[in-house]
Coordinates of C-alpha atoms in Angstrom, one line a residue:
X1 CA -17.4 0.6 7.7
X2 CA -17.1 2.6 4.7
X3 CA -13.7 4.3 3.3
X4 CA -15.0 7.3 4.9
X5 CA -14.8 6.1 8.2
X6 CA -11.3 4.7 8.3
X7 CA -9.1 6.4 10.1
X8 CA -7.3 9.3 8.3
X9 CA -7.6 11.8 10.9
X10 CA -3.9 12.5 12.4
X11 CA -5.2 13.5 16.3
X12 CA -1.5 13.0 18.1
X13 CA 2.0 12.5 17.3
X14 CA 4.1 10.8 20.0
X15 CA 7.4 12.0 20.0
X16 CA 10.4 11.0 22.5
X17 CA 12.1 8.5 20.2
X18 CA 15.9 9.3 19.2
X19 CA 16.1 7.2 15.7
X20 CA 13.9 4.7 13.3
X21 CA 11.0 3.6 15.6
X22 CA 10.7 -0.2 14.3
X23 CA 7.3 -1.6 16.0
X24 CA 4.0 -0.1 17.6
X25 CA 1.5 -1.8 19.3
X26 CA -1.8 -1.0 21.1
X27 CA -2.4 -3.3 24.1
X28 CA -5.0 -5.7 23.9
X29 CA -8.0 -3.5 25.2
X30 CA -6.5 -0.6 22.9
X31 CA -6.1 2.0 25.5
X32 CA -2.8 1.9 25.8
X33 CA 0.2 1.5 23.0
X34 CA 3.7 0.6 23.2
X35 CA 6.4 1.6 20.7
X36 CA 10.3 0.4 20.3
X37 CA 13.2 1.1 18.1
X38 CA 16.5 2.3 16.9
X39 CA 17.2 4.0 20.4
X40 CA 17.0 0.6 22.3
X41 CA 13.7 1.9 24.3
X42 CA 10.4 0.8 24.9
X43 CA 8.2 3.3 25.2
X44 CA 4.5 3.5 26.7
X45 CA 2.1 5.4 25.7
X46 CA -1.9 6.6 26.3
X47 CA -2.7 7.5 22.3
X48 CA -5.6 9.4 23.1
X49 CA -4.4 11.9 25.2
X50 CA -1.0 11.6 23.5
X51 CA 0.8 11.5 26.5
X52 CA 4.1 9.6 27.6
X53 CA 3.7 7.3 30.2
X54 CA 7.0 5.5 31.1
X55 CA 10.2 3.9 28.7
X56 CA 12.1 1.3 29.7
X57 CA 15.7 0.3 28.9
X58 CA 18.2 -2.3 29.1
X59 CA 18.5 -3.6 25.4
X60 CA 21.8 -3.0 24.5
X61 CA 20.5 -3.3 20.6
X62 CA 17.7 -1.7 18.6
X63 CA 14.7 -3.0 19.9
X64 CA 12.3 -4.5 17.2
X65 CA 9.4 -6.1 18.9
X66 CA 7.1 -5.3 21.9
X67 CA 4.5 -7.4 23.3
X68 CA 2.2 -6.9 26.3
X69 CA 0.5 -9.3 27.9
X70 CA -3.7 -9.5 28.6
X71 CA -3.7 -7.8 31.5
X72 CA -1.4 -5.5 31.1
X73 CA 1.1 -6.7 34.1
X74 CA 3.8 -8.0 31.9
X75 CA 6.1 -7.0 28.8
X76 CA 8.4 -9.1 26.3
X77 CA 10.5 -7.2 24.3
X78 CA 13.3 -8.4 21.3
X79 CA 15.9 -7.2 19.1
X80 CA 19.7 -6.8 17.8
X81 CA 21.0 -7.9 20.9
X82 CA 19.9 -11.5 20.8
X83 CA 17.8 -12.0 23.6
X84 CA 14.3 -11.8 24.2
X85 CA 13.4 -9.8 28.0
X86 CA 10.4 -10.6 30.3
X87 CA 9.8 -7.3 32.4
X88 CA 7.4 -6.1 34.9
X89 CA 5.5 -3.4 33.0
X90 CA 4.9 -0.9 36.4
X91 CA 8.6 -0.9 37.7
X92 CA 10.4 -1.4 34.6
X93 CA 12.8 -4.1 36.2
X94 CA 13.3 -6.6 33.9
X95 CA 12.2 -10.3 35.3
X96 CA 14.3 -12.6 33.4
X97 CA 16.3 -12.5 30.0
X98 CA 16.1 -15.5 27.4
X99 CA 19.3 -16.3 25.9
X100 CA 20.0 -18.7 23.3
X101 CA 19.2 -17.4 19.5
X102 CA 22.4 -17.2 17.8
X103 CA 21.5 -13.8 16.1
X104 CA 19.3 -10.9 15.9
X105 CA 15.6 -11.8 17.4
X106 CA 12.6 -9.7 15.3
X107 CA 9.6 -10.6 16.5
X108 CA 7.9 -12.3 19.9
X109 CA 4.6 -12.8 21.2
X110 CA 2.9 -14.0 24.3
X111 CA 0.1 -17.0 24.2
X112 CA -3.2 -16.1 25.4
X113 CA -2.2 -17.0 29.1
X114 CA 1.3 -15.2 29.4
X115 CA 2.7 -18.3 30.6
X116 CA 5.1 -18.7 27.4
X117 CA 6.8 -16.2 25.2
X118 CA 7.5 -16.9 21.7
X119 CA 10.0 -15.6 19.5
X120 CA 11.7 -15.6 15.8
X121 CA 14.9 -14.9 14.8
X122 CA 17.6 -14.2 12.3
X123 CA 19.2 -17.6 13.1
X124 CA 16.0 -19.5 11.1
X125 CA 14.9 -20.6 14.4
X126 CA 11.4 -20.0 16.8
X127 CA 12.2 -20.5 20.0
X128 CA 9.8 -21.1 22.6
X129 CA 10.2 -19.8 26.6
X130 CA 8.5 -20.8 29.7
X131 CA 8.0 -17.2 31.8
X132 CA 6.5 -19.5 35.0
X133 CA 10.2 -21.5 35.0
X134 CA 13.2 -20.1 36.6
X135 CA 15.1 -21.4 33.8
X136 CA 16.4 -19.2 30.9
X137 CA 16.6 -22.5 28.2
X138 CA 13.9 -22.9 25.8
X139 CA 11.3 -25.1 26.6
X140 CA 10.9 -25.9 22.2
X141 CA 13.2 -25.1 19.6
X142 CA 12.0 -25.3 15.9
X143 CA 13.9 -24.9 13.3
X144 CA 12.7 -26.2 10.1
X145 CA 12.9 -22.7 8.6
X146 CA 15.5 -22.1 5.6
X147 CA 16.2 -18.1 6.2
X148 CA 15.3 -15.4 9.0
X149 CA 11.8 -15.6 10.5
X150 CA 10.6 -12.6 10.4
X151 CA 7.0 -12.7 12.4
X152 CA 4.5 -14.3 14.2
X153 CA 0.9 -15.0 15.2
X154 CA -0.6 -17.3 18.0
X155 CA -3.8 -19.1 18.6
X156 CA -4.6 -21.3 21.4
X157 CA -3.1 -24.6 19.9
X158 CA -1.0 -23.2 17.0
X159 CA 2.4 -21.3 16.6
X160 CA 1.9 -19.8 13.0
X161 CA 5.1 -17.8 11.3
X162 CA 6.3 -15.6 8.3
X163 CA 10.1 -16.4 6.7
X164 CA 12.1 -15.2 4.2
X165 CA 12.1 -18.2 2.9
X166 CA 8.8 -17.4 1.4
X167 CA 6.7 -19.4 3.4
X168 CA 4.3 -18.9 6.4
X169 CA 4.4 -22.1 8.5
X170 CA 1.8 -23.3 10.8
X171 CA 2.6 -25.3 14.0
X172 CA 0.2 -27.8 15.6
X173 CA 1.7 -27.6 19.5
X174 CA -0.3 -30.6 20.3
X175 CA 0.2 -32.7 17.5
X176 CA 3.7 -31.8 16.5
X177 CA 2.3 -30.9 12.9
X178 CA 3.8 -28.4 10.7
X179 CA 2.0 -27.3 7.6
X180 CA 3.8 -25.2 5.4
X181 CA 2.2 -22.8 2.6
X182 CA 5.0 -21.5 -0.1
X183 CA 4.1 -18.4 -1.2
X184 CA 7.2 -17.8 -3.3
X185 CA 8.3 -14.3 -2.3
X186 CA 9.9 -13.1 1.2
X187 CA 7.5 -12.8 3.5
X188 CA 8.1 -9.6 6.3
X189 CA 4.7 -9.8 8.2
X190 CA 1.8 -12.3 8.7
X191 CA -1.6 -10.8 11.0
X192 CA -4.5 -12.8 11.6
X193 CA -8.1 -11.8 10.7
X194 CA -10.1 -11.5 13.3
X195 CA -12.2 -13.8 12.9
X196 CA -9.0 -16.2 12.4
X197 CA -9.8 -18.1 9.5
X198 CA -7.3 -16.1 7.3
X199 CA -3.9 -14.9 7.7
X200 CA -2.7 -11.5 5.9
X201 CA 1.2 -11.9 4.6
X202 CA 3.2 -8.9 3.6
X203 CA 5.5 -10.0 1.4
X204 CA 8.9 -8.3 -0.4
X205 CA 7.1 -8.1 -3.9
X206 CA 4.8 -5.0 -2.7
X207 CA 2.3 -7.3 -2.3
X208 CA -0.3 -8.2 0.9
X209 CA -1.1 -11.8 -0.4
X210 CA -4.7 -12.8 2.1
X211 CA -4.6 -16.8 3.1
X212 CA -7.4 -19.3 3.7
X213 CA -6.2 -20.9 7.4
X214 CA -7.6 -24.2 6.7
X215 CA -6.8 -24.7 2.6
X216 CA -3.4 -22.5 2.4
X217 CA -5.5 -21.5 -0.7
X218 CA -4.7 -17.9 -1.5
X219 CA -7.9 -15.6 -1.6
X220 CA -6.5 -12.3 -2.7
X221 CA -3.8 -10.3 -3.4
X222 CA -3.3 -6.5 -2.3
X223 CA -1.2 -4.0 -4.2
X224 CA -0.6 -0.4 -4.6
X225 CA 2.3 0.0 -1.6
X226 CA 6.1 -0.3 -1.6
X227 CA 7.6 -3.2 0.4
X228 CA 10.8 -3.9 -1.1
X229 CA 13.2 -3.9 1.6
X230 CA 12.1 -3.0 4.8
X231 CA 9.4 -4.7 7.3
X232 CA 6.6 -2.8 7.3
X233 CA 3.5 -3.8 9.3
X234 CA 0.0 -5.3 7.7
X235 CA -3.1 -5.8 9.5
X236 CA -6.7 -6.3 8.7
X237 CA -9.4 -3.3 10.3
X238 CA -11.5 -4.7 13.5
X239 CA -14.2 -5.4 11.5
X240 CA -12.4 -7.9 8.8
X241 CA -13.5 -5.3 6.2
X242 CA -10.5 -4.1 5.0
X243 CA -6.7 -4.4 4.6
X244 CA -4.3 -1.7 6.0
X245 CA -0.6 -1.6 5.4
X246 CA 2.5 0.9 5.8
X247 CA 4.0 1.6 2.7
X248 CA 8.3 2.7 2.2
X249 CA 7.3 5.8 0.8
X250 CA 5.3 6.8 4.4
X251 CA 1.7 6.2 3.2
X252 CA -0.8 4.4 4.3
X253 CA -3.3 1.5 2.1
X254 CA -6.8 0.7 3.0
X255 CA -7.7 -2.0 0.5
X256 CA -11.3 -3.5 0.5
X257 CA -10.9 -7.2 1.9
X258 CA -13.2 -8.7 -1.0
X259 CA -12.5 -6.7 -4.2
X260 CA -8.8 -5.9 -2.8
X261 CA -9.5 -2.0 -4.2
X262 CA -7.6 0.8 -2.9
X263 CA -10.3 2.5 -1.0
X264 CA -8.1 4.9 1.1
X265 CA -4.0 6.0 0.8
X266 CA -2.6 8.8 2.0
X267 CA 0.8 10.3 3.5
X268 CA 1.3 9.3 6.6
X269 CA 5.3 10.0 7.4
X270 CA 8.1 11.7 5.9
X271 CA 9.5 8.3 5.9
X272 CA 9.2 4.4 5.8
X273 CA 6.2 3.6 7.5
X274 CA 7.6 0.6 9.8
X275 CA 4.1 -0.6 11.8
X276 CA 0.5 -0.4 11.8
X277 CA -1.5 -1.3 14.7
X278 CA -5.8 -0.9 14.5
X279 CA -7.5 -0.6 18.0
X280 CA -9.3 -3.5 18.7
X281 CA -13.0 -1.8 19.2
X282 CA -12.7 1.8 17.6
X283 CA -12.0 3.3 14.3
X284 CA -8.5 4.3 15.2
X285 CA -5.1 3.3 14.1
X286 CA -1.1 3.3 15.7
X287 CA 1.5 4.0 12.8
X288 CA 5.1 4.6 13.5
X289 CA 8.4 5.3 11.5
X290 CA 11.4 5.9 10.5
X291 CA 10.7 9.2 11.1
X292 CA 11.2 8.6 14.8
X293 CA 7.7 9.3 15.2
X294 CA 4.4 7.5 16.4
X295 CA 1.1 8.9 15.3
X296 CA -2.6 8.1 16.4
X297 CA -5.3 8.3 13.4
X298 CA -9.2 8.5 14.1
X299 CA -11.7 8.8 11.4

C-alpha cells in the first residue's frame, strides 16, 4: 500500500454527539463502528452509509471506552463514573455493571471469547471481570502499576497495558508473569500489530515509540504529531505497513513502519483528534474528536 492509497478521502461525518467524542471503534469485521464520549452515550454506527443506528445510555459519566464483542451480540463500555457496563447490544439493556475501581475507568476490552472483560483505571489498577458469573467482583485484580493505566491490548494468554508510569506491562495469565518495558515517558495508547509481534505506544513526548513483543527492544520511533496532554489514539494500517495517529492539532500521521517517514498528514478536525480506528480488511479509517464529530476516511 503506497501513501496514495491511505485513506485521506473524508466520505461521511457522523454527527449526533453533544460534546468531545473520546473513543471510536469499528467492530471486529469493520462494518459497523461505535463511538462514546463527553455526552455519556454510546453510539452505533454503519460508517459506510453514514447512518445512525442506535445510542445507548445509562453512564452517569463521560464515557471513554467502547468495546464490542466478536459477534457483535455484546457491548462493554467505561468511564468517569467508575464502573465498567456489560450490555446487550440489540435492546440496549444493560446486563450487569462491574463495580469496584476506586476512580475513573479509561479503557476495557473483551478476550477473544467474550467470557471476561478487562479494564484499566485511574486507581493504577486492571481489573479483570467474569461476564458468564452472576457476580459483580473481580475475578483478578493487578496492581503493580505506579500511576493511571491508561490502555490495553489482549492476546489469548496475555493481558498487555500502557501507564503513565511510562511503562507498557505484559501479563502472562497462565504463568502469573509480568514483564515490564520502561519506556521513560507517559504512555496514553498501546495497539498491537497485526501480526502481533510488536506493540505501537503513544506516548506524552509526541512520540509513537514501535516495540519488539518478545525483546522489549525498541525498533522505531515516530514523530511529527502533538501528544502532550490528551489521549489520542495510535494504530498500525491492516497491512503492518504503516503507523497512523491523531494528532492535538486535528491532523492525522501516516508514518512508514520501517523508515518511520511521514508519508501522509493532513487536517482532519477542527480540534484534538481523540481516536483512530483502521478497518480490519479495507483501506478505510474511523477518526473522532473533540469536535464532537466522527468521520469515515477511504482512499
Amino acid at each position: 500500500m503506497t501513501a496514495v492509497q491511505l485513506p485521506k478521502h473524508k466520505v461521511h461525518v457522523l454527527e449526533g454527539h453533544a460534546g468531545a467524542v473520546l473513543a471510536a471503534r469499528f467492530n471486529s469485521n469493520g462494518e459497523y463502528a461505535l463511538s462514546c464520549g463527553k455526552d455519556r452515550t454510546i453510539r452505533l454506527w454503519n460508517p459506510h452509509r453514514g447512518i445512525h443506528i442506535k445510542t445507548y445510555k445509562a453512564h452517569g459519566r463521560e464515557v471513554r471506552d467502547v468495546h464490542v464483542t466478536q459477534d457483535n451480540s455484546k457491548l462493554c463500555s467505561c468511564g468517569g463514573d467508575r464502573q465498567v457496563f456489560y450490555w446487550d447490544v440489540s435492546t440496549g439493556h444493560v446486563i450487569r455493571k462491574f463495580r469496584g475501581h476506586d476512580s475513573e475507568v479509561n479503557a476495557v476490552k473483551f478476550n477473544e471469547y467474550a467470557s471476561v472483560v478487562v479494564s484499566a483505571g485511574y486507581d493504577k489498577s486492571l481489573r479483570v471481570w467474569d461476564c458468564k458469573s452472576r457476580s459483580t467482583e473481580p475475578i483478578q485484580i493487578i496492581d503493580t502499576f505506579l500511576d493511571s493505566v491508561m490502555s490495553i491490548c489482549l492476546t489469548k494468554t496475555e493481558i498487555i497495558a500502557g501507564s503513565v508510569d511510562g511503562t507498557v506491562r505484559t501479563f502472562d495469565i497462565r504463568v502469573g508473569r509480568e514483564i515490564s518495558d520502561n519506556l521513560g515517558q507517559p504512555v496514553n495508547c498501546i495497539s498491537l500489530s497485526n501480526d502481533g509481534n510488536c506493540i505501537l505506544a503513544s506516548c506524552l513526548d509526541s512520540t509513537l515509540r514501535l516495540l519488539d513483543r518478545s525483546s522489549g527492544e525498541l525498533l522505531q520511533e515516530y514523530k511529527g504529531h502533538i501528544c502532550k496532554s490528551f489521549k489520542t489514539d495510535c494504530c498500525l494500517t491492516n497491512s503492518d505497513a504503516h503507523v497512523a495517529g491523531g494528532s492535538e492539532d486535528g491532523y492525522i500521521y501516516f508514518w512508514d513502519l520501517v523508515d518511520a517517514s511521514v508519508v501522509s498528514s493532513f487536517r482532519a478536525h477542527d480540534l484534538v483528534v481523540t481516536s483512530v480506528s483502521y478497518h480490519p480488511k479495507e483501506n478505510c479509517m474511523i477518526t473522532s474528536s473533540v469536535d464532537s464529530t466522527v468521520r469515515v476516511w477511504k482512499a
